[in-house]
Amino acid sequence: MSAYEQIYAVVRLIPLGKVATYGQIATLAGLPGHARQVGYALFRVAPGADVPWQRVVNSRGEISYSALRHGSDDIQRLLLEEEGIQFNPNGRIDLRHYGWQPLPLSELATEQSQEGGSKSRL
DNA sequence: CAGATGACAAGAT
DNA sequence: AATCTTGCCATCT
């Protein structure tokens, strides 16, 4: 499997109503520190693919607006708002609230263990 | 094959 | 806190 498909697999795991950062996706995909490759991979996502690319934002919780995106950046914001994500006045998302916090190993295996989740949240 | 570029991130200023 | 600079790697010229 190519590294890009691995990236797409992780992006597909982002639940509706949550967002993840490029660096986070890179780490979960087994490419720690290679956030740029994640962005490049998402650029190559074919239209119609079942990849929620709109749920990936930069580390500042903001959409990466670019002139080379044919306006898909603007669509990204609309899609996120459709999913119930609220933007700050400065156009940023509060990652403390909407940031996706994946469970360890839950991406590679079917999450079956489900106990009371009173763990630290830092 | 070498140089430039890019949906980023972290460190320095 | 905001902006600039450097690192990283796959693709494109």
mmCIF file of C-alpha atoms (C1' of nucleotides) in Angstrom:
data_model
loop_
_atom_site.group_PDB
_atom_site.id
_atom_site.type_symbol
_atom_site.label_atom_id
_atom_site.label_comp_id
_atom_site.label_asym_id
_atom_site.label_seq_id
_atom_site.Cartn_x
_atom_site.Cartn_y
_atom_site.Cartn_z
ATOM 1 C CA MET A 1 0.000 0.000 0.000
ATOM 2 C CA SER A 2 1.387 3.399 -0.859
ATOM 3 C CA ALA A 3 1.959 5.960 1.806
ATOM 4 C CA TYR A 4 -0.745 8.103 0.289
ATOM 5 C CA GLU A 5 -3.357 5.415 0.629
ATOM 6 C CA GLN A 6 -2.314 5.071 4.240
ATOM 7 C CA ILE A 7 -2.939 8.779 4.633
ATOM 8 C CA TYR A 8 -6.361 8.485 3.031
ATOM 9 C CA ALA A 9 -7.177 5.595 5.365
ATOM 10 C CA VAL A 10 -6.465 7.751 8.398
ATOM 11 C CA VAL A 11 -8.405 10.713 7.054
ATOM 12 C CA ARG A 12 -11.394 8.441 6.535
ATOM 13 C CA LEU A 13 -11.342 7.739 10.282
ATOM 14 C CA ILE A 14 -11.965 11.334 11.257
ATOM 15 C CA PRO A 15 -15.469 11.406 12.723
ATOM 16 C CA LEU A 16 -18.040 13.851 11.464
ATOM 17 C CA GLY A 17 -17.980 17.076 13.397
ATOM 18 C CA LYS A 18 -14.272 16.800 14.204
ATOM 19 C CA VAL A 19 -11.119 18.037 12.529
ATOM 20 C CA ALA A 20 -7.504 16.856 12.540
ATOM 21 C CA THR A 21 -4.228 18.591 11.762
ATOM 22 C CA TYR A 22 -1.849 17.668 8.961
ATOM 23 C CA GLY A 23 0.859 16.710 11.417
ATOM 24 C CA GLN A 24 -1.561 14.526 13.302
ATOM 25 C CA ILE A 25 -2.536 12.660 10.163
ATOM 26 C CA ALA A 26 1.109 12.252 9.221
ATOM 27 C CA THR A 27 1.917 10.682 12.580
ATOM 28 C CA LEU A 28 -1.070 8.348 12.517
ATOM 29 C CA ALA A 29 -0.208 7.320 8.975
ATOM 30 C CA GLY A 30 3.278 6.324 10.055
ATOM 31 C CA LEU A 31 4.989 9.402 8.643
ATOM 32 C CA PRO A 32 5.824 11.492 11.713
ATOM 33 C CA GLY A 33 6.919 14.989 10.834
ATOM 34 C CA HIS A 34 5.914 14.727 7.198
ATOM 35 C CA ALA A 35 2.911 16.995 7.326
ATOM 36 C CA ARG A 36 3.610 18.434 3.894
ATOM 37 C CA GLN A 37 3.156 15.054 2.302
ATOM 38 C CA VAL A 38 -0.282 14.883 3.846
ATOM 39 C CA GLY A 39 -1.225 18.184 2.299
ATOM 40 C CA TYR A 40 0.136 17.065 -1.028
ATOM 41 C CA ALA A 41 -1.744 13.781 -0.772
ATOM 42 C CA LEU A 42 -5.001 15.590 -0.131
ATOM 43 C CA PHE A 43 -4.336 17.786 -3.129
ATOM 44 C CA ARG A 44 -4.290 14.607 -5.202
ATOM 45 C CA VAL A 45 -7.574 13.287 -3.843
ATOM 46 C CA ALA A 46 -9.870 12.612 -6.782
ATOM 47 C CA PRO A 47 -13.231 14.372 -6.731
ATOM 48 C CA GLY A 48 -15.886 12.011 -5.503
ATOM 49 C CA ALA A 49 -13.493 9.897 -3.482
ATOM 50 C CA ASP A 50 -14.783 8.877 -0.080
ATOM 51 C CA VAL A 51 -12.143 10.890 1.720
ATOM 52 C CA PRO A 52 -13.313 13.663 4.052
ATOM 53 C CA TRP A 53 -10.403 15.916 3.085
ATOM 54 C CA GLN A 54 -12.265 18.924 4.416
ATOM 55 C CA ARG A 55 -11.696 17.717 7.976
ATOM 56 C CA VAL A 56 -7.956 18.347 7.788
ATOM 57 C CA VAL A 57 -6.667 21.773 8.771
ATOM 58 C CA ASN A 58 -3.287 23.189 9.749
ATOM 59 C CA SER A 59 -1.831 23.234 13.264
ATOM 60 C CA ARG A 60 -3.343 26.638 13.932
ATOM 61 C CA GLY A 61 -6.812 25.265 13.362
ATOM 62 C CA GLU A 62 -7.206 27.271 10.206
ATOM 63 C CA ILE A 63 -7.975 26.311 6.633
ATOM 64 C CA SER A 64 -4.993 26.614 4.343
ATOM 65 C CA TYR A 65 -6.259 29.009 1.742
ATOM 66 C CA SER A 66 -4.404 28.813 -1.553
ATOM 67 C CA ALA A 67 -4.926 30.338 -4.935
ATOM 68 C CA LEU A 68 -4.063 27.017 -6.562
ATOM 69 C CA ARG A 69 -7.052 25.178 -5.192
ATOM 70 C CA HIS A 70 -9.702 26.287 -7.663
ATOM 71 C CA GLY A 71 -11.763 27.553 -4.743
ATOM 72 C CA SER A 72 -11.856 24.199 -2.992
ATOM 73 C CA ASP A 73 -10.586 26.020 0.086
ATOM 74 C CA ASP A 74 -13.749 28.046 0.183
ATOM 75 C CA ILE A 75 -15.795 24.885 -0.254
ATOM 76 C CA GLN A 76 -13.878 23.353 2.631
ATOM 77 C CA ARG A 77 -15.156 25.968 5.028
ATOM 78 C CA LEU A 78 -18.714 25.520 3.841
ATOM 79 C CA LEU A 79 -18.517 21.744 4.265
ATOM 80 C CA LEU A 80 -17.141 22.085 7.784
ATOM 81 C CA GLU A 81 -19.869 24.512 8.735
ATOM 82 C CA GLU A 82 -22.367 22.025 7.349
ATOM 83 C CA GLU A 83 -20.912 19.454 9.731
ATOM 84 C CA GLY A 84 -21.533 21.745 12.667
ATOM 85 C CA ILE A 85 -18.048 23.117 13.137
ATOM 86 C CA GLN A 86 -17.966 26.735 14.229
ATOM 87 C CA PHE A 87 -15.292 29.209 13.194
ATOM 88 C CA ASN A 88 -13.856 31.978 15.332
ATOM 89 C CA PRO A 89 -14.116 35.598 14.191
ATOM 90 C CA ASN A 90 -10.542 35.269 12.944
ATOM 91 C CA GLY A 91 -11.537 32.323 10.770
ATOM 92 C CA ARG A 92 -10.013 29.674 12.982
ATOM 93 C CA ILE A 93 -11.384 26.519 14.581
ATOM 94 C CA ASP A 94 -11.075 25.833 18.303
ATOM 95 C CA LEU A 95 -9.066 22.613 18.250
ATOM 96 C CA ARG A 96 -9.668 22.150 21.960
ATOM 97 C CA HIS A 97 -13.284 21.531 21.108
ATOM 98 C CA TYR A 98 -13.340 20.226 17.550
ATOM 99 C CA GLY A 99 -9.899 18.620 17.425
ATOM 100 C CA TRP A 100 -10.051 14.869 16.810
ATOM 101 C CA GLN A 101 -8.428 12.869 19.610
ATOM 102 C CA PRO A 102 -7.972 9.333 18.287
ATOM 103 C CA LEU A 103 -7.500 6.468 20.694
ATOM 104 C CA PRO A 104 -4.148 4.636 20.533
ATOM 105 C CA LEU A 105 -4.175 1.703 18.111
ATOM 106 C CA SER A 106 -7.826 2.303 17.378
ATOM 107 C CA GLU A 107 -6.915 3.133 13.814
ATOM 108 C CA LEU A 108 -5.311 -0.222 13.112
ATOM 109 C CA ALA A 109 -7.699 -2.528 14.931
ATOM 110 C CA THR A 110 -11.385 -2.679 15.546
ATOM 111 C CA GLU A 111 -12.011 -0.789 18.724
ATOM 112 C CA GLN A 112 -13.747 -3.342 20.904
ATOM 113 C CA SER A 113 -12.515 -2.490 24.364
ATOM 114 C CA GLN A 114 -14.902 0.103 25.668
ATOM 115 C CA GLU A 115 -14.663 0.992 29.315
ATOM 116 C CA GLY A 116 -15.549 4.108 31.261
ATOM 117 C CA GLY A 117 -13.412 6.866 29.805
ATOM 118 C CA SER A 118 -12.425 8.901 32.820
ATOM 119 C CA LYS A 119 -8.902 9.555 31.704
ATOM 120 C CA SER A 120 -6.775 12.644 31.599
ATOM 121 C CA ARG A 121 -7.661 15.104 28.916
ATOM 122 C CA LEU A 122 -4.513 17.111 28.356
ATOM 123 C "C1'" DC B 1 19.716 14.463 -13.289
ATOM 124 C "C1'" DA B 2 19.364 19.080 -10.783
ATOM 125 C "C1'" DG B 3 16.449 22.888 -9.291
ATOM 126 C "C1'" DA B 4 11.984 24.623 -7.824
ATOM 127 C "C1'" DT B 5 7.532 24.042 -5.559
ATOM 128 C "C1'" DG B 6 3.978 22.980 -2.217
ATOM 129 C "C1'" DA B 7 -3.516 21.910 1.221
ATOM 130 C "C1'" DC B 8 2.676 22.109 6.775
ATOM 131 C "C1'" DA B 9 5.170 22.476 11.344
ATOM 132 C "C1'" DA B 10 8.329 24.064 14.703
ATOM 133 C "C1'" DG B 11 11.849 27.264 16.105
ATOM 134 C "C1'" DA B 12 13.858 31.845 16.006
ATOM 135 C "C1'" DT B 13 13.296 36.914 15.846
ATOM 136 C "C1'" DA C 1 1.609 37.422 19.254
ATOM 137 C "C1'" DA C 2 2.807 37.725 14.344
ATOM 138 C "C1'" DT C 3 6.066 36.952 10.714
ATOM 139 C "C1'" DC C 4 10.235 34.939 8.712
ATOM 140 C "C1'" DT C 5 13.365 30.929 8.004
ATOM 141 C "C1'" DT C 6 14.577 26.089 7.728
ATOM 142 C "C1'" DG C 7 13.558 21.174 7.325
ATOM 143 C "C1'" DC C 8 11.176 17.274 4.733
ATOM 144 C "C1'" DC C 9 9.839 14.550 0.587
ATOM 145 C "C1'" DA C 10 7.229 13.531 -3.469
ATOM 146 C "C1'" DT C 11 6.297 15.656 -8.051
ATOM 147 C "C1'" DC C 12 6.978 18.551 -11.881
ATOM 148 C "C1'" DT C 13 9.944 21.272 -15.292
#
